[in-house]
Coordinates of C-alpha atoms in Angstrom, one line a residue:
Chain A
X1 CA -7.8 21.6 -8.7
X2 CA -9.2 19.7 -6.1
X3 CA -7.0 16.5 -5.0
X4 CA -8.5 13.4 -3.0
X5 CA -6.4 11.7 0.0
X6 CA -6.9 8.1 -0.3
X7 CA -6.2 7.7 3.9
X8 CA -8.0 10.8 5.0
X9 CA -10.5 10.2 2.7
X10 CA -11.7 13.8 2.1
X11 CA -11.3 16.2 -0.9
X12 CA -9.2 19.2 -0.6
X13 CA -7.6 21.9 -2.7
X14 CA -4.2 21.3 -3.7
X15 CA -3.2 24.8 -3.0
X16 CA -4.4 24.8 0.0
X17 CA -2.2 22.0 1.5
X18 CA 0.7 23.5 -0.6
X19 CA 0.3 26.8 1.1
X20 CA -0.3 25.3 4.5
X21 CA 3.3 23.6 4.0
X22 CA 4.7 26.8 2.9
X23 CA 2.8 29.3 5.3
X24 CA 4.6 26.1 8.1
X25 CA 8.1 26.2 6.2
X26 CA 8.3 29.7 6.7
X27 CA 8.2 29.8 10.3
X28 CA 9.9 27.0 10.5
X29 CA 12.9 28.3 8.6
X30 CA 12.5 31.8 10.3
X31 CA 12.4 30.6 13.7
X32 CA 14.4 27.4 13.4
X33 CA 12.0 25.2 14.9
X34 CA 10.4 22.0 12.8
X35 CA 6.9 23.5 12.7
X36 CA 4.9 20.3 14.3
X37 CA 3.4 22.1 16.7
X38 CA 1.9 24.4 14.3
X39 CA 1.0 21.9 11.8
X40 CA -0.9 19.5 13.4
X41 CA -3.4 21.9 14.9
X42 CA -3.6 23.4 11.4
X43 CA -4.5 20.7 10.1
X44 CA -7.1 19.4 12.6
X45 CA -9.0 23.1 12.4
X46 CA -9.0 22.2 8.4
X47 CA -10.6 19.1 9.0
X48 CA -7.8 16.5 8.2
X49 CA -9.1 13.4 11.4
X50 CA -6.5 14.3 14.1
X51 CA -5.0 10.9 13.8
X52 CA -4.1 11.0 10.0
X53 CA -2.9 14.6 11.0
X54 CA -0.4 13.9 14.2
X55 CA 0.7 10.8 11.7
X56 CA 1.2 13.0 8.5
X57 CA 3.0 15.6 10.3
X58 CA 5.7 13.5 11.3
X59 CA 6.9 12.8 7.8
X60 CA 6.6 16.6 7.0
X61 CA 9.4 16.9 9.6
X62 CA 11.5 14.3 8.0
X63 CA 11.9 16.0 5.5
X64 CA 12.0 19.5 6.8
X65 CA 14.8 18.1 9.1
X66 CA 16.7 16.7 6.3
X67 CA 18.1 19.9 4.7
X68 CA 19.3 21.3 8.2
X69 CA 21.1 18.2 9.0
X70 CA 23.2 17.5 5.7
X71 CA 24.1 21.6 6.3
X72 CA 25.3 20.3 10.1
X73 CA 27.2 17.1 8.7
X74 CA 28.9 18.8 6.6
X75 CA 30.2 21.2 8.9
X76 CA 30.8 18.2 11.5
X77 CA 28.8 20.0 14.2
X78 CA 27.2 17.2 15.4
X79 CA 27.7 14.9 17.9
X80 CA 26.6 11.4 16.5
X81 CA 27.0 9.2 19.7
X82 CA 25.1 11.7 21.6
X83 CA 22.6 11.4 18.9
X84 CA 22.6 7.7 19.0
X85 CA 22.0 7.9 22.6
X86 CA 19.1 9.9 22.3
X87 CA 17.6 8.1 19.4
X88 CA 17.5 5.2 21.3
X89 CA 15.7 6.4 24.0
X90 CA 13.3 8.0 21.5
X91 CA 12.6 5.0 19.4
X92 CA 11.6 3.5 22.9
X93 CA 9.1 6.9 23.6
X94 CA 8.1 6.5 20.1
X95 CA 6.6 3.1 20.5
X96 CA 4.5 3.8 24.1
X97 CA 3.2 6.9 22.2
X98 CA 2.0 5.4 19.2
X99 CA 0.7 2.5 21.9
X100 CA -0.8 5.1 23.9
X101 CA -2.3 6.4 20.8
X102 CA -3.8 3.4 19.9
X103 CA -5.2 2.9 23.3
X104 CA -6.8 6.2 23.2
X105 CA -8.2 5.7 19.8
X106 CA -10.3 2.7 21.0
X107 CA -11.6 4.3 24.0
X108 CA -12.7 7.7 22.1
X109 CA -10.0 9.5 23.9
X110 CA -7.2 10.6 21.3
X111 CA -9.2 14.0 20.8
X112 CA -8.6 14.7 24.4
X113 CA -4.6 13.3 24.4
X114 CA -3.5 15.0 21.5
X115 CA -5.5 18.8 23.3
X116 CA -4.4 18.0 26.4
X117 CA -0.7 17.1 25.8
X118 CA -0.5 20.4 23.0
X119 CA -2.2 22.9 26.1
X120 CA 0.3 21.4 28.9
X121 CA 3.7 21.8 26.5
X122 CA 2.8 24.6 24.5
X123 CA 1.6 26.3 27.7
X124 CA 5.0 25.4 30.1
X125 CA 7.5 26.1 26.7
X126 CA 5.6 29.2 26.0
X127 CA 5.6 30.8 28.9
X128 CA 8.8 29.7 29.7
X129 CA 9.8 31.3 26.5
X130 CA 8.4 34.8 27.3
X131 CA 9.8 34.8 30.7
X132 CA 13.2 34.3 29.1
X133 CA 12.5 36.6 25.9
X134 CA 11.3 39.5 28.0
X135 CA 14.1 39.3 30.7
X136 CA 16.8 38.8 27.7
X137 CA 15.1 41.7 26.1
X138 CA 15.2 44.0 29.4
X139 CA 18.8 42.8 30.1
X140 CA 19.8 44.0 26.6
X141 CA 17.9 47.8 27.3
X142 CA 19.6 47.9 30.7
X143 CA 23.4 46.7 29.5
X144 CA 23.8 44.3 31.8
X145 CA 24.2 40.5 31.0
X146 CA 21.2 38.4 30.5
X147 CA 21.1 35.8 33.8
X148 CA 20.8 32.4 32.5
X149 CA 19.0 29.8 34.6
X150 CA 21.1 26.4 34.8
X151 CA 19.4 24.0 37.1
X152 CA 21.3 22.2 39.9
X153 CA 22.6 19.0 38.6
X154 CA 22.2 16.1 40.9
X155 CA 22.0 13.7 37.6
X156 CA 25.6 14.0 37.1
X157 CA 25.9 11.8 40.3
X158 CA 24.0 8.8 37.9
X159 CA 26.1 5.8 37.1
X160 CA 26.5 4.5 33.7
X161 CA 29.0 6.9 32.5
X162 CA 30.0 7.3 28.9
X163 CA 32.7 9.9 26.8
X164 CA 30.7 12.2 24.3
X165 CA 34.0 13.7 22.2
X166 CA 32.1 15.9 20.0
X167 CA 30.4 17.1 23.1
X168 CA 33.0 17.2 25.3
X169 CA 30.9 15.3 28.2
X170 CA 32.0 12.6 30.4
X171 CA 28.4 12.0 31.6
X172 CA 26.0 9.0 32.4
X173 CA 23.7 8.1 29.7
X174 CA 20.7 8.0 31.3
X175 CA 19.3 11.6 31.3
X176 CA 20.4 12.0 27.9
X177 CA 17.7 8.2 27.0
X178 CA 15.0 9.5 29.4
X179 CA 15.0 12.8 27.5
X180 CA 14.8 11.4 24.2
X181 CA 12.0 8.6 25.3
X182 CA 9.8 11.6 26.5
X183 CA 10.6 13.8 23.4
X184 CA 9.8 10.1 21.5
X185 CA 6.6 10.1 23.4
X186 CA 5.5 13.2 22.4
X187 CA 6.5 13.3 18.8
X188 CA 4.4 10.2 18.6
X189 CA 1.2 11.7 20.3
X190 CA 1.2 15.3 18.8
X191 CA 3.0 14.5 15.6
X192 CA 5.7 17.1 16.4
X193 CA 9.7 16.5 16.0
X194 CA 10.2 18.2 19.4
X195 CA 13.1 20.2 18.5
X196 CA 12.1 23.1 20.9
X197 CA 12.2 20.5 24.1
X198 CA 14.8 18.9 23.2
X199 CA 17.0 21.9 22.0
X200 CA 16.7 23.9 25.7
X201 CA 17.2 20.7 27.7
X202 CA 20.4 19.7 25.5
X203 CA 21.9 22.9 26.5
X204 CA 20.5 23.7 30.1
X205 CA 19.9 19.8 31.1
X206 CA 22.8 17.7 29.7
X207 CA 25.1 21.4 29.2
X208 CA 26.1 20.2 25.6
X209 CA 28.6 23.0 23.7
X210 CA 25.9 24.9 21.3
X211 CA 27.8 24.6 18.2
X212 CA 26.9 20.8 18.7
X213 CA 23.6 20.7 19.5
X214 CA 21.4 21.8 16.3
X215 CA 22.7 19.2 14.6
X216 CA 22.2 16.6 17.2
X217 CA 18.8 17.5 17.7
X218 CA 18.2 17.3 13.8
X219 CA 20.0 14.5 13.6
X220 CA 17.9 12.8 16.4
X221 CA 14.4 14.1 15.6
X222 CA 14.9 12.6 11.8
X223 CA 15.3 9.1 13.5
X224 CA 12.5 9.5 15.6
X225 CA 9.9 11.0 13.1
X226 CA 11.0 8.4 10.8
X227 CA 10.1 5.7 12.9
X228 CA 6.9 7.4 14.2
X229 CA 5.8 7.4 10.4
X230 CA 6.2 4.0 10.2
X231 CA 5.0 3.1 13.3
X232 CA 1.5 4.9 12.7
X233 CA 1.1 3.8 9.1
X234 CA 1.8 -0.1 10.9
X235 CA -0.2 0.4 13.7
X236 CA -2.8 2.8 13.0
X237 CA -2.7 3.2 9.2
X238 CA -2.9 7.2 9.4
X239 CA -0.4 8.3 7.4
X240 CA -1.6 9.8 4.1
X241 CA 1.4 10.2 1.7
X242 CA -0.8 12.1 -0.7
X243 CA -1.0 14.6 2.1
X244 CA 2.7 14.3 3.0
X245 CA 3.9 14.9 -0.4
X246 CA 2.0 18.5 -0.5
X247 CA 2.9 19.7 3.0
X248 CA 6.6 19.1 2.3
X249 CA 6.6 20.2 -1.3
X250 CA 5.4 23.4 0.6
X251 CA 7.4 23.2 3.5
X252 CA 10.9 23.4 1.6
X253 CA 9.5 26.3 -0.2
X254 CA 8.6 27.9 2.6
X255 CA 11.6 27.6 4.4
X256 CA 13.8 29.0 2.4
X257 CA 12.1 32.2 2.5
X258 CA 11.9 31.8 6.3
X259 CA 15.5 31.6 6.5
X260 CA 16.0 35.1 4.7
X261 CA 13.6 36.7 7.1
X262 CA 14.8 35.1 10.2
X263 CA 18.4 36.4 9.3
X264 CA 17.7 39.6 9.1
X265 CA 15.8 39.6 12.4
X266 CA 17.5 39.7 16.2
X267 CA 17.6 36.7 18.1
X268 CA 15.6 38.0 20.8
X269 CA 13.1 39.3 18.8
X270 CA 12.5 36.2 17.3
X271 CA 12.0 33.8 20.8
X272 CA 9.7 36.7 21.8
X273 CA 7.1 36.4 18.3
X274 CA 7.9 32.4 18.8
X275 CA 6.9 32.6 22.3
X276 CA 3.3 34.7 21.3
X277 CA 3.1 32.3 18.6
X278 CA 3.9 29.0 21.5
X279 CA 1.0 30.6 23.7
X280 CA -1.6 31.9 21.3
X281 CA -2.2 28.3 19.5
X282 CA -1.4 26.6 23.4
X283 CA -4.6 29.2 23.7
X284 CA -7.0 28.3 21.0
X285 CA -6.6 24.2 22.0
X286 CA -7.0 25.4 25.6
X287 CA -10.8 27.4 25.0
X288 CA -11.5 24.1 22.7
X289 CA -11.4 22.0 25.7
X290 CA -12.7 24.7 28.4
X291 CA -15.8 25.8 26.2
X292 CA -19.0 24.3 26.0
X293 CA -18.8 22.4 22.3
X294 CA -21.4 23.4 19.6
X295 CA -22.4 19.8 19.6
X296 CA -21.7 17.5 22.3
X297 CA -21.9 14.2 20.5
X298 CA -19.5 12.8 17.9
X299 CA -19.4 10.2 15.2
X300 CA -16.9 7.7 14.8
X301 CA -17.6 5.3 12.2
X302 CA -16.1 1.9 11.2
X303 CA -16.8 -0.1 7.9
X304 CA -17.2 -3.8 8.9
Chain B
X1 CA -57.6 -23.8 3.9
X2 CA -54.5 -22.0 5.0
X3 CA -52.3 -23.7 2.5
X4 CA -54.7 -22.7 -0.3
X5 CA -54.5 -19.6 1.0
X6 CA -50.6 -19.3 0.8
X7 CA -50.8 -20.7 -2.2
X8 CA -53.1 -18.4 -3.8
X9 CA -50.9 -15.1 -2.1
X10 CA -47.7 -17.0 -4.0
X11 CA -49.2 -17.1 -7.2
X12 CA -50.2 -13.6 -6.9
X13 CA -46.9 -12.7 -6.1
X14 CA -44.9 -14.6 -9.0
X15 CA -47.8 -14.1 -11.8
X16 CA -47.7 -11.0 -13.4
X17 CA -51.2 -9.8 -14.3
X18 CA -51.0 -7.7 -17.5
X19 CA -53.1 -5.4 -16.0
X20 CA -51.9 -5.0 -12.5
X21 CA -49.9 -1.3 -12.0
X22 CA -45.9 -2.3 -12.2
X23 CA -42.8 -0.7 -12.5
X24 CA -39.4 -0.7 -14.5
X25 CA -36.3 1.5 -13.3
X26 CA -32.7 2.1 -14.2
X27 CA -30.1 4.4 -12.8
X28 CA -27.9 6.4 -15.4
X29 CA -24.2 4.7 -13.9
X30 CA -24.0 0.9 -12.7
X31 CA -20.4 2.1 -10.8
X32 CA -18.8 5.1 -9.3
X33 CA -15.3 5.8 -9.5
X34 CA -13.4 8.2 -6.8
X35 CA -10.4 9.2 -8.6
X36 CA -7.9 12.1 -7.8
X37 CA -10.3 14.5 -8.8
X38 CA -13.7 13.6 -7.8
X39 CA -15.9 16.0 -5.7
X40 CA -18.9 14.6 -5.8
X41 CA -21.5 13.6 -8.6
X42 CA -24.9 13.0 -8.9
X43 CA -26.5 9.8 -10.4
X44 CA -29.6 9.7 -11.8
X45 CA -32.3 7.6 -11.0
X46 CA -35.1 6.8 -13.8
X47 CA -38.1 4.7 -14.5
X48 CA -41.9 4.3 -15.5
X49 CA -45.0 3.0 -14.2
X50 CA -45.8 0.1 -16.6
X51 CA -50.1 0.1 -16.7
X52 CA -50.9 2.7 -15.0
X53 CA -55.0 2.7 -13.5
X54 CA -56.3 5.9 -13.8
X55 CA -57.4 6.2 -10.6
X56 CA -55.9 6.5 -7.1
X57 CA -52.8 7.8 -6.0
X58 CA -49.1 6.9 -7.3
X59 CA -46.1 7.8 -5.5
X60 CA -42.6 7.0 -6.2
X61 CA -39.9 6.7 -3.0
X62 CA -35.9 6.4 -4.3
X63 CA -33.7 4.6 -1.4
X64 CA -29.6 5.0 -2.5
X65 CA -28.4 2.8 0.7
X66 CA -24.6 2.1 1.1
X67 CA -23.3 -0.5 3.0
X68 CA -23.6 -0.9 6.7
X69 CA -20.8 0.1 8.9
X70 CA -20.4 -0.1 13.1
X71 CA -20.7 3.5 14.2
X72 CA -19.9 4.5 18.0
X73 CA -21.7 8.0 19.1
X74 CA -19.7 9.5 22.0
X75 CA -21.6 12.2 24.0
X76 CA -19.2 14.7 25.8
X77 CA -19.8 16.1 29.6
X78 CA -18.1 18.6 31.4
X79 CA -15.8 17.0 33.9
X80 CA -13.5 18.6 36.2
X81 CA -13.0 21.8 33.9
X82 CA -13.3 20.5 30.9
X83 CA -15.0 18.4 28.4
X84 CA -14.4 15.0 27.5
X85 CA -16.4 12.2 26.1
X86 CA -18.1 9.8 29.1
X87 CA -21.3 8.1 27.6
X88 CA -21.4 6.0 24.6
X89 CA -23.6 4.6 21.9
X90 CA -22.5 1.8 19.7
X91 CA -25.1 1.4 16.2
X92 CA -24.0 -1.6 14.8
X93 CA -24.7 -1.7 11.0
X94 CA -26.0 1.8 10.2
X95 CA -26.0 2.4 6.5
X96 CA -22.7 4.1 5.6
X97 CA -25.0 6.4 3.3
X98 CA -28.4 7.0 3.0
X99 CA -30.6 9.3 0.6
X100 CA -34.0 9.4 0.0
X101 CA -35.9 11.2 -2.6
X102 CA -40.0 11.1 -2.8
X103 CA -42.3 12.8 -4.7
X104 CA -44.1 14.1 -2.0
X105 CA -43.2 14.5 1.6
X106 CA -43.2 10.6 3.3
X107 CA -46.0 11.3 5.9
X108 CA -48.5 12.7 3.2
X109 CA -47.0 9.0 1.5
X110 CA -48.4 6.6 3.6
X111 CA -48.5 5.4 7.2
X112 CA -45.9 5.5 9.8
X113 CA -46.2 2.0 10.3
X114 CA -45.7 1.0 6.4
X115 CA -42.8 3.4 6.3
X116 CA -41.0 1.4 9.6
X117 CA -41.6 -1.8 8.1
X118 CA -39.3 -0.8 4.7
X119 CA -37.4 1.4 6.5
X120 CA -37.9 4.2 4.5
X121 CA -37.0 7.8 5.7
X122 CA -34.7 8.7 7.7
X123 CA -36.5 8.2 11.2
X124 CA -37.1 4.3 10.0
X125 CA -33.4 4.0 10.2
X126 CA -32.8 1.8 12.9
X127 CA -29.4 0.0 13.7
X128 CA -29.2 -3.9 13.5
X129 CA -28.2 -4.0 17.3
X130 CA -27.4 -1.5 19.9
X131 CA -24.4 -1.9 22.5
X132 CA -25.0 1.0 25.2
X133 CA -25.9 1.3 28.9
X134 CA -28.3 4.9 28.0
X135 CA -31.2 5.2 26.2
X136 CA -29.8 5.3 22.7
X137 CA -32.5 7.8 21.1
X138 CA -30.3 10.7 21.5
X139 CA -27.2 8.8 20.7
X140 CA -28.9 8.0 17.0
X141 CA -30.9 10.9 16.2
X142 CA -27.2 12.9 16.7
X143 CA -25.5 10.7 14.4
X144 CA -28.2 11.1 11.6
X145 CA -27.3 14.9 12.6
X146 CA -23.8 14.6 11.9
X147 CA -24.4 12.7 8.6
X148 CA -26.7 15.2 7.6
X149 CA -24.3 17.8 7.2
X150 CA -21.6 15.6 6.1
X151 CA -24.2 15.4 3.1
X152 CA -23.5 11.2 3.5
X153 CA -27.8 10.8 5.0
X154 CA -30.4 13.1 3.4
X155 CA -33.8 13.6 2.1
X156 CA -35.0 15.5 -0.8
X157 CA -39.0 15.3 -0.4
X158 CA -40.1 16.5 -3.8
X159 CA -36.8 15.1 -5.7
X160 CA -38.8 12.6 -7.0
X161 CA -40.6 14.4 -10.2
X162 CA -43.0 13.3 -12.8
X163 CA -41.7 14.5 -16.3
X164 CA -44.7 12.5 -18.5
X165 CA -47.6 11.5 -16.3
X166 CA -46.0 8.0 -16.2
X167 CA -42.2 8.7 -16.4
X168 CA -39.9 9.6 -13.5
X169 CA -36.7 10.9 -12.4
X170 CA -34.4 11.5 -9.4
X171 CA -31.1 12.9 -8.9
X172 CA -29.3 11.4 -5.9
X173 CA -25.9 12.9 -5.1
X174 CA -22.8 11.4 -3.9
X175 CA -20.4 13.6 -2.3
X176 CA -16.8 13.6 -2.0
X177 CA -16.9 11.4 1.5
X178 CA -18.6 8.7 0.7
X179 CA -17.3 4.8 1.5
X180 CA -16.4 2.9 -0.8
X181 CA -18.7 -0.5 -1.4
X182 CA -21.4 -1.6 -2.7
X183 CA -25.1 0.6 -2.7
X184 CA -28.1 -0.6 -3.1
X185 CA -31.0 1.3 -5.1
X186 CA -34.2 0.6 -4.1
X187 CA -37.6 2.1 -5.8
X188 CA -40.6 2.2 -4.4
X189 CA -44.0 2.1 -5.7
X190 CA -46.8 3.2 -3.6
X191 CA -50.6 3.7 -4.5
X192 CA -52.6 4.4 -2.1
X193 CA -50.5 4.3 0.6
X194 CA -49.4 0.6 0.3
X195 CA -46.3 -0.5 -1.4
X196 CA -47.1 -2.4 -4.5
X197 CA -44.2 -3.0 -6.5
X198 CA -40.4 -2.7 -5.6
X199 CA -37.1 -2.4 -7.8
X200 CA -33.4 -2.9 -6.2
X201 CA -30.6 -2.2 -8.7
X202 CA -27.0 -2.7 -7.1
X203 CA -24.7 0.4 -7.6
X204 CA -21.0 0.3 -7.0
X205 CA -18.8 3.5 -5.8
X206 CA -14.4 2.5 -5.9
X207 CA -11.6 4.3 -5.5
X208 CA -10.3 4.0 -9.1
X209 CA -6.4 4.7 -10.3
X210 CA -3.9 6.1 -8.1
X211 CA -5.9 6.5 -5.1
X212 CA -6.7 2.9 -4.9
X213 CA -3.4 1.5 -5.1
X214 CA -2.3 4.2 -2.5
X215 CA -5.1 2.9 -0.1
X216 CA -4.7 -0.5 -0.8
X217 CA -0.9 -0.4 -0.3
X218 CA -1.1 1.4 3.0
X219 CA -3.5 -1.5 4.5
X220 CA -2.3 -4.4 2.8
X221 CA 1.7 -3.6 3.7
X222 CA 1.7 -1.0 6.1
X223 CA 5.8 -1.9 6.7
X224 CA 6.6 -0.7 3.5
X225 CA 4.1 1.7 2.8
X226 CA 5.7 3.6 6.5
X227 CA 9.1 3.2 4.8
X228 CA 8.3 4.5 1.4
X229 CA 7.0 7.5 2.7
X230 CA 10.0 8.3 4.6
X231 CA 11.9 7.6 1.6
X232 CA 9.6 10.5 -0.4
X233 CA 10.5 12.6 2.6
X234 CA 14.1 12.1 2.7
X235 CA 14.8 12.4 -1.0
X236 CA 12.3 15.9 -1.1
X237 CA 13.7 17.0 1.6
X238 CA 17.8 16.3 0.3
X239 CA 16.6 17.4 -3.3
X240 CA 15.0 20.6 -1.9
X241 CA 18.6 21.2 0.0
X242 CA 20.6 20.6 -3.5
X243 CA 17.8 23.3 -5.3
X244 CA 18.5 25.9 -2.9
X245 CA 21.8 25.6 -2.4
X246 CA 23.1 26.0 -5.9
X247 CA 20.2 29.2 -6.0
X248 CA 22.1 30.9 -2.8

């Protein structure tokens, strides 16, 4: 049965979305990541206009987020201050990007934003990714202890100090803001939650306790995606909550199914197949931009 | 002598001679309603030539027009590695839609010239005004491209057919994309090359049911619209958590 989406305004097949969600859910349960940065492109190759996609996709991590978080809450692994922190900053990201985005629209750039900022993050975290994966992987084979990178940290000289209990941290609040305005940024402009930025720089950049910080990233990227739905469907009126309500129904399907897998799988195993996964789509947007377009011009059309 | 001549011409115009060629059409729906389900119809569009002569030629030209819309053609270039869109086109007021059905292809119809002055076919399109610093051929034959294969402008040269000598029929189809508004119909009579009688009908395509309230809601208040879909997420997301938990 073919449904209609009143924002997109285009026909497609219910089972299609559905499965799109799931096929999404899946990896995002298997590799504990939100899935945004799968989605989004998935949905632009489908033919969904890449603003009502990047808008869309936020509320599909909502509610992907949800279930993770409550499982977190309950367990009280998650620092909320730190979270509040963050979220703030976001909320500030989250605006510029949906201004930036709004900006772009009206000068016929947004194509080239949304490519552009998917090729240069799924290109540095991918790689990034391998490098680590491979030299985890080769540690493991060899016996001796995987090296861990920890950059030298001249923000801890940064005033503004505040206690994070849950975290154990005595540390200024501005790297933990500026992190979550950029994150906020790009969830806004690529419709991802940003779950795998914000997870490695929690740990290597602010050197939160890991038992902490999957549930203060989920707890942070709900407050953000939120507000970027909102945002978009007030400033650019892309959200399509016919859309939405298939992806997720999908999605939380999916992901419990990608949770079974992902357990039975090694850790390092599965950073090396995200890190492929990272490059290969990082690849596709890349040759979209690089190669000489079937048709050079494009249509944008307004009703008056 | 010029007045008479006016005159006369008016009279012509608003007098019916009873044996002067005419012609009656009708199209088989007045409205067209996009609900959850709808992929695309056709409608059909009828009529008769009232007093036919016997000779000379008679040809029939169907217009389905939808309502104009601003429409900006970017042109990409390759710049520094990669491409991006530099130059521009605005067409202001485009037809949203356009479709065209004749019984015969429109140059063996009648004259370029007569064809430009109705704007009939889809090389008489022409916008109401052009914003652009380049020569905006290109820039409007690609966007007639694009709606060509997003099936919203076509042509169908022999969709126009003759089932009685004086009784025709077209069948115009309205895909899934289409805006919603009001089209306008517009038959055409030719013989001989000239146009001598003219029918518009109004036809009016809506989002009907759900999908209209959805779309209306999302532009009319956007604020809660936002919040009620992260409401739908939250709940799906906390119900989906409940589901699976008690499965485990």
């Amino acid at each position: 049965m073919e449904i209609y989406l009143p924002i997109a305004e285009m026909s497609v097949h219910w089972l299609i979305i559905l499965g799109m969600g799931g096929a999404i859910g899946f990896l995002s349960g298997m590799f504990g990541v939100g899935g945004g940065f799968l989605l989004t492109p998935m949905l632009i190759f489908y033919g969904v206009p890449p603003e009502v996609a990047v808008a869309t996709t936020s509320s599909h991590i909502t509610a992907s987020s949800i279930s993770g978080a409550i499982a977190q809450w309950r367990k009280r692994a998650l620092d909320l201050k730190m979270g509040a922190v963050m979220a703030a900053g976001g909320l500030a990201g989250t605006a510029t990007g949906v201004w930036l985005f709004t900006v772009m629209r009206r000068y016929g750039q947004m194509d080239l934003l949304v490519s552009a900022s998917y090729v240069l993050l799924l290109g540095t975290v991918g790689g990034l990714m391998l490098k680590e994966s491979i030299e985890t992987l080769r540690a493991t084979q060899s016996g001796a202890p995987a090296r861990r990178h920890t950059p030298h940290l001249w923000m801890h000289g940064l005033p503004l100090k505040m206690r994070f209990r849950e975290s154990r941290l005595y540390i200024s609040v501005i790297p933990p803001v500026v992190i979550g305005f950029c994150v906020g940024t790009l969830s806004a402009i690529m419709g991802i939650g940003g779950g795998f930025v914000i997870v490695p720089a929690m740990i290597y950049m602010l050197r939160m306790p890991t038992n902490v910080v999957m549930g203060t990233s989920l707890f942070q990227i709900i407050i953000v995606t939120a507000a970027t739905t909102i945002l978009q469907a007030t400033a650019n009126f892309s959200v399509d909550i016919v859309l939405a309500m298939f992806l997720i129904l999908g999605g939380v399907i999916g992901a419990q199914f990608g949770v079974r897998i992902g357990a039975r799988l090694r850790g390092e195993q599965l950073r090396l197949l995200l890190a492929l996964l990272v490059l290969a789509v990082g690849l596709r947007l890349f040759l979209g931009l690089v190669l000489k377009p079937d048709d050079l011009y494009s249509v944008t059309t307004v009703m008056r | 002598m010029r007045r008479l001549a006016a005159a006369l011409a008016l009279v012509a115009l608003t007098v019916p001679a009873d044996a002067a060629e005419n012609l009656v059409s009708g199209i088989s729906q007045d409205t067209v309603e996009i609900n959850s389900s709808y992929t695309g119809t056709d409608i059909v569009v009828y009529g008769a030539i009232e007093n036919p002569e016997p000779t000379g030629v008679d040809d029939v030209v169907v217009i389905v027009r939808g309502p104009d819309a601003n429409m900006t053609v970017r042109q990409k270039q390759w710049v520094a590695g990669i491409w991006i869109n530099r130059d521009q086109a605005k067409l202001l007021a485009m037809p949203s839609y356009y479709y065209i059905a004749s019984t015969r292809p429109l140059d063996k119809i009648a004259a370029s010239f007569t064809l430009e002055r109705y704007e009939i076919g889809l090389d008489a399109i022409v916008p109401g005004q052009i914003v652009s610093h380049h020569y905006a051929e290109p820039f409007r034959q690609a966007l007639i491209r694009h709606k060509k294969i997003e099936g919203l402008y076509g042509e169908s040269p022999y969709g126009v057919v003759f089932q009685f000598p004086t009784l025709f029929r077209a069948r115009i189809p309205v895909p899934a994309g289409v805006p919603r508004g009001q089209y306008n119909v517009v038959v055409y009579l030719f013989r001989d090359g000239n146009v001598i009688s003219a029918q518009s009908t109004p036809l009016f395509v809506d989002q009907t049911g759900l999908e209209r309230r959805l779309h209306n809601f999302a532009l009319s208040s956007p604020l809660s619209y936002g919040l009620s879909t992260v409401f739908m997420a939250l709940v799906l997301g906390w119900i989906s958590s409940l589901v699976f938990r008690r499965a485990d």
